[in-house]
Amino acid sequence: MEKELNKAVLAQVNIPEDTAEIFAETAHRFEELMMMYQCAIQEVTTKLEVLNHEMSVRNNRNPIETIKYRIKKPKSIAEKLSRYGHKVSIESAFENLNDVAGVRVICSFIEDIYTISDMLTRQDDIRLVQIKDYIKNPKPNGYRSYHMIIEIPVFFSDHKQYMRVEVQIRTMAMDFWASLEHRVRYKNDISNTSEISERLKKCADIIAATDTEMQNIAEEINVL
């Protein structure tokens, strides 16, 4: 029934039947892959929520402020595969891309970032693939965040599949800066790009100093 519906829809835009069948099959496989990534995100966010709840009971404080997540759009997947010289296909996306599924964890303090990442990766069903610490080693533009690529098992009806998820952990101040920098980077009508970039870099340095000082104060008053 679903296949017939897809063929009918594609026929309306004058796609040949044989091409329509290939398109419908590819669309179905892509939808299934996105479902698998969505399930992986649910697994990761559940683990993070459990850790946050445990810490709130044991330490009377929630280290995690918010948890956000996203799945890359098809256009972004295709562009990244092409940019890195990979075949643009569903199989290629699964094999070559680590960040199709992304989870962003916003913490109050820098110390919380390393605490959460350590607790998450110590769980015996998590495989740590890669770490990029842009807090200790900021990007030239001032970007700071802690990135991990992990693999997490997802149990489906007929098999278990390890899925890769990118986890970004940062403070609220880092997240605010990254959000503005992202908007500037993709805004095409800015004439004074270099000046704006320089001002953003100064803001990143101020934010880093503020994060450090806020943690020092929290430690002095026994908040951490």
CSV table of C-alpha atoms in Angstrom, one decimal, residues 79-167:
chain,number,residue,atom,x,y,z
A,79,GLU,CA,26.9,18.5,1.4
A,80,LYS,CA,29.2,17.1,4.1
A,81,LEU,CA,29.7,13.8,2.3
A,82,SER,CA,30.5,15.6,-0.9
A,83,ARG,CA,32.9,18.1,0.8
A,84,TYR,CA,34.9,15.2,2.3
A,85,GLY,CA,35.0,13.3,-1.0
A,86,HIS,CA,32.6,10.5,0.1
A,87,LYS,CA,29.9,8.9,-2.0
A,88,VAL,CA,26.5,10.6,-1.4
A,89,SER,CA,24.4,7.6,-0.2
A,90,ILE,CA,22.6,6.3,2.8
A,91,GLU,CA,25.3,3.7,3.5
A,92,SER,CA,28.0,6.3,3.1
A,93,ALA,CA,26.3,8.6,5.6
A,94,PHE,CA,26.1,5.8,8.2
A,95,GLU,CA,29.7,4.7,7.7
A,96,ASN,CA,31.5,8.1,7.3
A,97,LEU,CA,29.6,10.7,9.3
A,98,ASN,CA,29.9,10.9,13.1
A,99,ASP,CA,27.5,13.9,13.7
A,100,VAL,CA,24.3,13.0,11.9
A,101,ALA,CA,22.8,12.7,15.4
A,102,GLY,CA,23.8,15.5,17.9
A,103,VAL,CA,23.1,16.1,21.5
A,104,ARG,CA,24.1,19.4,23.2
A,105,VAL,CA,24.4,19.5,27.0
A,106,ILE,CA,24.4,22.9,28.7
A,107,CYS,CA,26.1,23.1,32.1
A,108,SER,CA,26.5,25.8,34.7
A,109,PHE,CA,30.2,25.4,35.3
A,110,ILE,CA,33.3,24.2,33.5
A,111,GLU,CA,33.8,21.5,36.1
A,112,ASP,CA,30.4,20.1,35.4
A,113,ILE,CA,31.4,19.5,31.7
A,114,TYR,CA,34.2,17.2,32.7
A,115,THR,CA,32.1,15.5,35.4
A,116,ILE,CA,29.3,14.7,33.0
A,117,SER,CA,31.6,13.5,30.2
A,118,ASP,CA,33.4,11.2,32.6
A,119,MET,CA,30.3,9.7,34.1
A,120,LEU,CA,28.8,9.1,30.6
A,121,THR,CA,31.9,7.5,29.1
A,122,ARG,CA,32.4,5.2,32.2
A,123,GLN,CA,29.1,3.4,31.4
A,124,ASP,CA,30.0,0.0,30.1
A,125,ASP,CA,27.7,0.1,27.1
A,126,ILE,CA,29.2,3.3,25.8
A,127,ARG,CA,32.0,3.2,23.3
A,128,LEU,CA,34.1,6.4,23.2
A,129,VAL,CA,35.2,7.1,19.6
A,130,GLN,CA,36.8,10.5,19.8
A,131,ILE,CA,37.2,13.6,22.0
A,132,LYS,CA,37.9,17.1,20.9
A,133,ASP,CA,38.4,19.5,23.8
A,134,TYR,CA,37.9,23.0,22.6
A,135,ILE,CA,37.8,24.3,26.1
A,136,LYS,CA,41.5,23.6,26.9
A,137,ASN,CA,42.3,24.1,23.2
A,138,PRO,CA,39.9,26.8,21.8
A,139,LYS,CA,39.5,27.2,18.0
A,140,PRO,CA,41.3,30.3,16.6
A,141,ASN,CA,38.0,32.2,16.4
A,142,GLY,CA,37.4,31.7,20.2
A,143,TYR,CA,35.0,28.8,20.0
A,144,ARG,CA,35.0,26.7,23.2
A,145,SER,CA,33.1,23.5,23.8
A,146,TYR,CA,33.8,19.8,24.7
A,147,HIS,CA,33.0,17.4,21.9
A,148,MET,CA,32.7,13.6,22.1
A,149,ILE,CA,31.8,11.0,19.5
A,150,ILE,CA,30.3,8.0,21.2
A,151,GLU,CA,28.6,4.8,20.1
A,152,ILE,CA,25.6,3.6,21.9
A,153,PRO,CA,23.6,0.4,21.5
A,154,VAL,CA,20.0,0.6,20.4
A,155,PHE,CA,17.8,-2.4,20.7
A,156,PHE,CA,15.4,-2.8,17.8
A,157,SER,CA,12.8,-5.6,17.3
A,158,ASP,CA,15.2,-7.9,15.5
A,159,HIS,CA,18.8,-6.7,16.3
A,160,LYS,CA,21.1,-4.5,18.3
A,161,GLN,CA,22.8,-1.7,16.5
A,162,TYR,CA,25.6,0.6,17.8
A,163,MET,CA,24.8,4.2,16.6
A,164,ARG,CA,27.2,7.1,16.7
A,165,VAL,CA,26.2,10.3,18.4
A,166,GLU,CA,28.1,13.6,18.7
A,167,VAL,CA,27.8,15.0,22.2
